[in-house]
JSON list of C-alpha atoms in Angstrom, two decimals:
[
{"chain": "A", "resi": 1, "resn": "MET", "atom": "CA", "xyz": [-52.06, -15.49, -6.89]},
{"chain": "A", "resi": 2, "resn": "ALA", "atom": "CA", "xyz": [-50.41, -12.26, -8.01]},
{"chain": "A", "resi": 3, "resn": "ASP", "atom": "CA", "xyz": [-48.44, -12.19, -4.76]},
{"chain": "A", "resi": 4, "resn": "SER", "atom": "CA", "xyz": [-47.25, -15.73, -5.38]},
{"chain": "A", "resi": 5, "resn": "ARG", "atom": "CA", "xyz": [-45.86, -14.78, -8.82]},
{"chain": "A", "resi": 6, "resn": "HIS", "atom": "CA", "xyz": [-44.10, -11.75, -7.35]},
{"chain": "A", "resi": 7, "resn": "GLU", "atom": "CA", "xyz": [-42.63, -13.89, -4.60]},
{"chain": "A", "resi": 8, "resn": "LYS", "atom": "CA", "xyz": [-41.33, -16.39, -7.17]},
{"chain": "A", "resi": 9, "resn": "HIS", "atom": "CA", "xyz": [-39.75, -13.57, -9.21]},
{"chain": "A", "resi": 10, "resn": "PHE", "atom": "CA", "xyz": [-38.21, -12.08, -6.10]},
{"chain": "A", "resi": 11, "resn": "VAL", "atom": "CA", "xyz": [-36.83, -15.44, -4.98]},
{"chain": "A", "resi": 12, "resn": "SER", "atom": "CA", "xyz": [-35.41, -16.06, -8.46]},
{"chain": "A", "resi": 13, "resn": "PHE", "atom": "CA", "xyz": [-33.91, -12.57, -8.53]},
{"chain": "A", "resi": 14, "resn": "ALA", "atom": "CA", "xyz": [-32.45, -12.94, -5.03]},
{"chain": "A", "resi": 15, "resn": "ALA", "atom": "CA", "xyz": [-30.96, -16.35, -5.85]},
{"chain": "A", "resi": 16, "resn": "GLY", "atom": "CA", "xyz": [-29.45, -15.04, -9.10]},
{"chain": "A", "resi": 17, "resn": "PHE", "atom": "CA", "xyz": [-28.08, -11.98, -7.36]},
{"chain": "A", "resi": 18, "resn": "PHE", "atom": "CA", "xyz": [-26.48, -14.14, -4.66]},
{"chain": "A", "resi": 19, "resn": "LEU", "atom": "CA", "xyz": [-24.93, -16.49, -7.20]},
{"chain": "A", "resi": 20, "resn": "LEU", "atom": "CA", "xyz": [-23.48, -13.59, -9.14]},
{"chain": "A", "resi": 21, "resn": "SER", "atom": "CA", "xyz": [-22.33, -11.75, -6.00]},
{"chain": "A", "resi": 22, "resn": "ALA", "atom": "CA", "xyz": [-20.71, -14.67, -4.20]},
{"chain": "A", "resi": 23, "resn": "PRO", "atom": "CA", "xyz": [-17.49, -14.68, -6.29]},
{"chain": "A", "resi": 24, "resn": "ALA", "atom": "CA", "xyz": [-17.14, -10.91, -5.87]},
{"chain": "A", "resi": 25, "resn": "LEU", "atom": "CA", "xyz": [-17.62, -11.19, -2.11]},
{"chain": "A", "resi": 26, "resn": "ALA", "atom": "CA", "xyz": [-15.09, -14.03, -1.94]},
{"chain": "A", "resi": 27, "resn": "PHE", "atom": "CA", "xyz": [-12.64, -11.95, -3.97]},
{"chain": "A", "resi": 28, "resn": "ALA", "atom": "CA", "xyz": [-13.17, -8.94, -1.68]},
{"chain": "A", "resi": 29, "resn": "ALA", "atom": "CA", "xyz": [-12.50, -11.09, 1.40]},
{"chain": "A", "resi": 30, "resn": "SER", "atom": "CA", "xyz": [-9.43, -12.57, -0.27]},
{"chain": "A", "resi": 31, "resn": "SER", "atom": "CA", "xyz": [-8.22, -9.12, -1.34]},
{"chain": "A", "resi": 32, "resn": "SER", "atom": "CA", "xyz": [-8.69, -7.85, 2.20]},
{"chain": "A", "resi": 33, "resn": "GLU", "atom": "CA", "xyz": [-6.63, -10.77, 3.56]},
{"chain": "A", "resi": 34, "resn": "ASP", "atom": "CA", "xyz": [-3.97, -10.23, 0.90]},
{"chain": "A", "resi": 35, "resn": "ASN", "atom": "CA", "xyz": [-3.88, -6.53, 1.71]},
{"chain": "A", "resi": 36, "resn": "ALA", "atom": "CA", "xyz": [-3.44, -7.29, 5.42]},
{"chain": "A", "resi": 37, "resn": "GLU", "atom": "CA", "xyz": [-0.51, -9.58, 4.57]},
{"chain": "A", "resi": 38, "resn": "TYR", "atom": "CA", "xyz": [1.11, -6.89, 2.42]},
{"chain": "A", "resi": 39, "resn": "VAL", "atom": "CA", "xyz": [0.66, -4.33, 5.22]},
{"chain": "A", "resi": 40, "resn": "LYS", "atom": "CA", "xyz": [2.20, -6.76, 7.73]},
{"chain": "A", "resi": 41, "resn": "LYS", "atom": "CA", "xyz": [5.16, -7.46, 5.45]},
{"chain": "A", "resi": 42, "resn": "GLY", "atom": "CA", "xyz": [5.49, -3.76, 4.63]},
{"chain": "A", "resi": 43, "resn": "ARG", "atom": "CA", "xyz": [5.58, -2.86, 8.32]},
{"chain": "A", "resi": 44, "resn": "ALA", "atom": "CA", "xyz": [8.44, -5.31, 8.87]},
{"chain": "A", "resi": 45, "resn": "THR", "atom": "CA", "xyz": [10.30, -3.80, 5.90]},
{"chain": "A", "resi": 46, "resn": "TYR", "atom": "CA", "xyz": [9.61, -0.30, 7.25]},
{"chain": "A", "resi": 47, "resn": "VAL", "atom": "CA", "xyz": [10.96, -1.19, 10.69]},
{"chain": "A", "resi": 48, "resn": "ARG", "atom": "CA", "xyz": [14.08, -2.70, 9.14]},
{"chain": "A", "resi": 49, "resn": "TYR", "atom": "CA", "xyz": [14.91, 0.00, 6.59]},
{"chain": "A", "resi": 50, "resn": "CYS", "atom": "CA", "xyz": [12.99, 3.22, 7.30]},
{"chain": "A", "resi": 51, "resn": "VAL", "atom": "CA", "xyz": [12.57, 3.80, 11.05]},
{"chain": "A", "resi": 52, "resn": "ALA", "atom": "CA", "xyz": [16.05, 5.27, 11.50]},
{"chain": "A", "resi": 53, "resn": "CYS", "atom": "CA", "xyz": [15.11, 8.31, 9.42]},
{"chain": "A", "resi": 54, "resn": "HIS", "atom": "CA", "xyz": [11.32, 8.41, 9.31]},
{"chain": "A", "resi": 55, "resn": "GLY", "atom": "CA", "xyz": [10.71, 7.28, 12.90]},
{"chain": "A", "resi": 56, "resn": "PRO", "atom": "CA", "xyz": [8.45, 4.57, 14.31]},
{"chain": "A", "resi": 57, "resn": "SER", "atom": "CA", "xyz": [5.28, 6.53, 13.51]},
{"chain": "A", "resi": 58, "resn": "GLY", "atom": "CA", "xyz": [6.44, 7.75, 10.08]},
{"chain": "A", "resi": 59, "resn": "LYS", "atom": "CA", "xyz": [6.49, 11.41, 11.06]},
{"chain": "A", "resi": 60, "resn": "GLY", "atom": "CA", "xyz": [10.11, 12.00, 10.06]},
{"chain": "A", "resi": 61, "resn": "ASP", "atom": "CA", "xyz": [11.45, 11.96, 13.60]},
{"chain": "A", "resi": 62, "resn": "GLY", "atom": "CA", "xyz": [13.75, 8.95, 13.54]},
{"chain": "A", "resi": 63, "resn": "PRO", "atom": "CA", "xyz": [16.98, 8.89, 15.56]},
{"chain": "A", "resi": 64, "resn": "THR", "atom": "CA", "xyz": [19.15, 9.82, 12.55]},
{"chain": "A", "resi": 65, "resn": "ALA", "atom": "CA", "xyz": [16.76, 12.46, 11.14]},
{"chain": "A", "resi": 66, "resn": "SER", "atom": "CA", "xyz": [18.58, 15.40, 12.72]},
{"chain": "A", "resi": 67, "resn": "SER", "atom": "CA", "xyz": [21.85, 14.44, 11.02]},
{"chain": "A", "resi": 68, "resn": "LEU", "atom": "CA", "xyz": [20.38, 14.62, 7.50]},
{"chain": "A", "resi": 69, "resn": "LYS", "atom": "CA", "xyz": [20.72, 17.70, 5.27]},
{"chain": "A", "resi": 70, "resn": "THR", "atom": "CA", "xyz": [17.07, 17.42, 4.27]},
{"chain": "A", "resi": 71, "resn": "PRO", "atom": "CA", "xyz": [14.66, 16.38, 7.04]},
{"chain": "A", "resi": 72, "resn": "PRO", "atom": "CA", "xyz": [12.70, 13.23, 6.22]},
{"chain": "A", "resi": 73, "resn": "PRO", "atom": "CA", "xyz": [9.06, 13.96, 5.37]},
{"chain": "A", "resi": 74, "resn": "ASP", "atom": "CA", "xyz": [6.07, 13.06, 7.50]},
{"chain": "A", "resi": 75, "resn": "LEU", "atom": "CA", "xyz": [4.88, 9.92, 5.73]},
{"chain": "A", "resi": 76, "resn": "THR", "atom": "CA", "xyz": [1.49, 10.00, 7.45]},
{"chain": "A", "resi": 77, "resn": "ASN", "atom": "CA", "xyz": [0.20, 12.94, 5.41]},
{"chain": "A", "resi": 78, "resn": "ILE", "atom": "CA", "xyz": [0.92, 11.76, 1.86]},
{"chain": "A", "resi": 79, "resn": "SER", "atom": "CA", "xyz": [-2.81, 11.28, 1.18]},
{"chain": "A", "resi": 80, "resn": "GLN", "atom": "CA", "xyz": [-3.59, 14.79, 2.41]},
{"chain": "A", "resi": 81, "resn": "LYS", "atom": "CA", "xyz": [-0.90, 16.32, 0.24]},
{"chain": "A", "resi": 82, "resn": "TYR", "atom": "CA", "xyz": [-2.03, 14.47, -2.90]},
{"chain": "A", "resi": 83, "resn": "HIS", "atom": "CA", "xyz": [-5.78, 14.31, -2.20]},
{"chain": "A", "resi": 84, "resn": "GLY", "atom": "CA", "xyz": [-5.68, 10.53, -2.14]},
{"chain": "A", "resi": 85, "resn": "PHE", "atom": "CA", "xyz": [-2.90, 8.01, -1.84]},
{"chain": "A", "resi": 86, "resn": "PRO", "atom": "CA", "xyz": [-0.70, 8.06, -4.98]},
{"chain": "A", "resi": 87, "resn": "THR", "atom": "CA", "xyz": [0.39, 4.41, -5.02]},
{"chain": "A", "resi": 88, "resn": "ASP", "atom": "CA", "xyz": [2.39, 4.70, -8.26]},
{"chain": "A", "resi": 89, "resn": "LYS", "atom": "CA", "xyz": [4.29, 7.79, -7.08]},
{"chain": "A", "resi": 90, "resn": "VAL", "atom": "CA", "xyz": [5.08, 6.26, -3.71]},
{"chain": "A", "resi": 91, "resn": "MET", "atom": "CA", "xyz": [6.36, 3.08, -5.36]},
{"chain": "A", "resi": 92, "resn": "THR", "atom": "CA", "xyz": [8.54, 5.17, -7.69]},
{"chain": "A", "resi": 93, "resn": "TRP", "atom": "CA", "xyz": [9.95, 7.15, -4.74]},
{"chain": "A", "resi": 94, "resn": "ILE", "atom": "CA", "xyz": [10.74, 4.02, -2.77]},
{"chain": "A", "resi": 95, "resn": "ASP", "atom": "CA", "xyz": [12.24, 2.17, -5.73]},
{"chain": "A", "resi": 96, "resn": "GLY", "atom": "CA", "xyz": [14.33, 5.23, -6.51]},
{"chain": "A", "resi": 97, "resn": "GLU", "atom": "CA", "xyz": [15.75, 4.07, -9.81]},
{"chain": "A", "resi": 98, "resn": "LYS", "atom": "CA", "xyz": [13.69, 6.58, -11.76]},
{"chain": "A", "resi": 99, "resn": "ALA", "atom": "CA", "xyz": [14.61, 10.16, -10.93]},
{"chain": "A", "resi": 100, "resn": "SER", "atom": "CA", "xyz": [11.80, 11.94, -9.14]},
{"chain": "A", "resi": 101, "resn": "THR", "atom": "CA", "xyz": [12.17, 15.62, -8.43]},
{"chain": "A", "resi": 102, "resn": "ALA", "atom": "CA", "xyz": [8.97, 15.47, -6.38]},
{"chain": "A", "resi": 103, "resn": "HIS", "atom": "CA", "xyz": [10.84, 13.42, -3.80]},
{"chain": "A", "resi": 104, "resn": "GLY", "atom": "CA", "xyz": [13.46, 16.12, -3.44]},
{"chain": "A", "resi": 105, "resn": "THR", "atom": "CA", "xyz": [17.07, 15.10, -3.08]},
{"chain": "A", "resi": 106, "resn": "ARG", "atom": "CA", "xyz": [18.24, 11.56, -3.49]},
{"chain": "A", "resi": 107, "resn": "GLU", "atom": "CA", "xyz": [19.41, 11.47, 0.09]},
{"chain": "A", "resi": 108, "resn": "MET", "atom": "CA", "xyz": [17.07, 8.55, 0.60]},
{"chain": "A", "resi": 109, "resn": "PRO", "atom": "CA", "xyz": [18.67, 5.26, -0.45]},
{"chain": "A", "resi": 110, "resn": "VAL", "atom": "CA", "xyz": [17.66, 3.74, -3.75]},
{"chain": "A", "resi": 111, "resn": "TRP", "atom": "CA", "xyz": [15.78, 0.84, -2.19]},
{"chain": "A", "resi": 112, "resn": "GLY", "atom": "CA", "xyz": [14.85, -0.81, -5.48]},
{"chain": "A", "resi": 113, "resn": "THR", "atom": "CA", "xyz": [18.51, -1.50, -6.22]},
{"chain": "A", "resi": 114, "resn": "ARG", "atom": "CA", "xyz": [19.13, -2.78, -2.70]},
{"chain": "A", "resi": 115, "resn": "PHE", "atom": "CA", "xyz": [16.08, -5.04, -2.81]},
{"chain": "A", "resi": 116, "resn": "ARG", "atom": "CA", "xyz": [17.23, -6.48, -6.17]},
{"chain": "A", "resi": 117, "resn": "ARG", "atom": "CA", "xyz": [20.70, -7.44, -4.92]},
{"chain": "A", "resi": 118, "resn": "GLY", "atom": "CA", "xyz": [21.56, -11.03, -4.26]},
{"chain": "A", "resi": 119, "resn": "GLU", "atom": "CA", "xyz": [18.96, -13.69, -4.87]},
{"chain": "A", "resi": 120, "resn": "LYS", "atom": "CA", "xyz": [15.89, -11.51, -4.49]},
{"chain": "A", "resi": 121, "resn": "GLY", "atom": "CA", "xyz": [15.61, -10.41, -8.10]},
{"chain": "A", "resi": 122, "resn": "GLU", "atom": "CA", "xyz": [13.06, -8.17, -9.80]},
{"chain": "A", "resi": 123, "resn": "ALA", "atom": "CA", "xyz": [9.84, -9.85, -8.65]},
{"chain": "A", "resi": 124, "resn": "ARG", "atom": "CA", "xyz": [10.87, -9.97, -4.99]},
{"chain": "A", "resi": 125, "resn": "ALA", "atom": "CA", "xyz": [12.08, -6.36, -5.11]},
{"chain": "A", "resi": 126, "resn": "LEU", "atom": "CA", "xyz": [8.77, -5.24, -6.58]},
{"chain": "A", "resi": 127, "resn": "GLY", "atom": "CA", "xyz": [6.97, -7.19, -3.83]},
{"chain": "A", "resi": 128, "resn": "GLU", "atom": "CA", "xyz": [9.03, -5.42, -1.14]},
{"chain": "A", "resi": 129, "resn": "VAL", "atom": "CA", "xyz": [8.31, -2.01, -2.65]},
{"chain": "A", "resi": 130, "resn": "TYR", "atom": "CA", "xyz": [4.60, -2.82, -3.00]},
{"chain": "A", "resi": 131, "resn": "ALA", "atom": "CA", "xyz": [4.33, -4.13, 0.58]},
{"chain": "A", "resi": 132, "resn": "LEU", "atom": "CA", "xyz": [6.08, -1.04, 1.91]},
{"chain": "A", "resi": 133, "resn": "THR", "atom": "CA", "xyz": [3.73, 1.14, -0.13]},
{"chain": "A", "resi": 134, "resn": "LYS", "atom": "CA", "xyz": [0.68, -0.68, 1.29]},
{"chain": "A", "resi": 135, "resn": "TYR", "atom": "CA", "xyz": [2.04, -0.14, 4.81]},
{"chain": "A", "resi": 136, "resn": "LEU", "atom": "CA", "xyz": [2.51, 3.58, 4.17]},
{"chain": "A", "resi": 137, "resn": "GLU", "atom": "CA", "xyz": [-1.02, 3.75, 2.83]},
{"chain": "A", "resi": 138, "resn": "SER", "atom": "CA", "xyz": [-2.22, 2.14, 6.08]},
{"chain": "A", "resi": 139, "resn": "ILE", "atom": "CA", "xyz": [-0.64, 4.82, 8.30]},
{"chain": "A", "resi": 140, "resn": "GLN", "atom": "CA", "xyz": [-2.18, 7.82, 6.55]},
{"chain": "A", "resi": 141, "resn": "LYS", "atom": "CA", "xyz": [-3.99, 10.40, 8.68]},
{"chain": "A", "resi": 142, "resn": "ARG", "atom": "CA", "xyz": [-7.72, 10.08, 8.18]}
]
């Protein structure tokens, strides 16, 4: 009889745990799908705007890299340099409207301004910067 009570408590606990965990698991799956979409969009943005300088692999070896005064950085080792991926810093560097001496010279275009031109507006520009940031995070050396 004691085993039966323990089994009932365990079943109740397990059911409660599942009910409380299900939304979190659904959110995690959704977040993972959202993240994959941002990475996909960010890769397309990278190919369109960044490959010429930073190269297809992000190592700073694009076809125009040798013509720049300051060589483009290897974007695959940002996490190593900062001991984790600094999402806020990377977004600030890409946006470019806030001066960042950590980025070095402003030879890199101010993408935030370019993304805001035309009909895109602030929200779309932020989305482009965020997607590009998520893509850069995805290509970090492990």
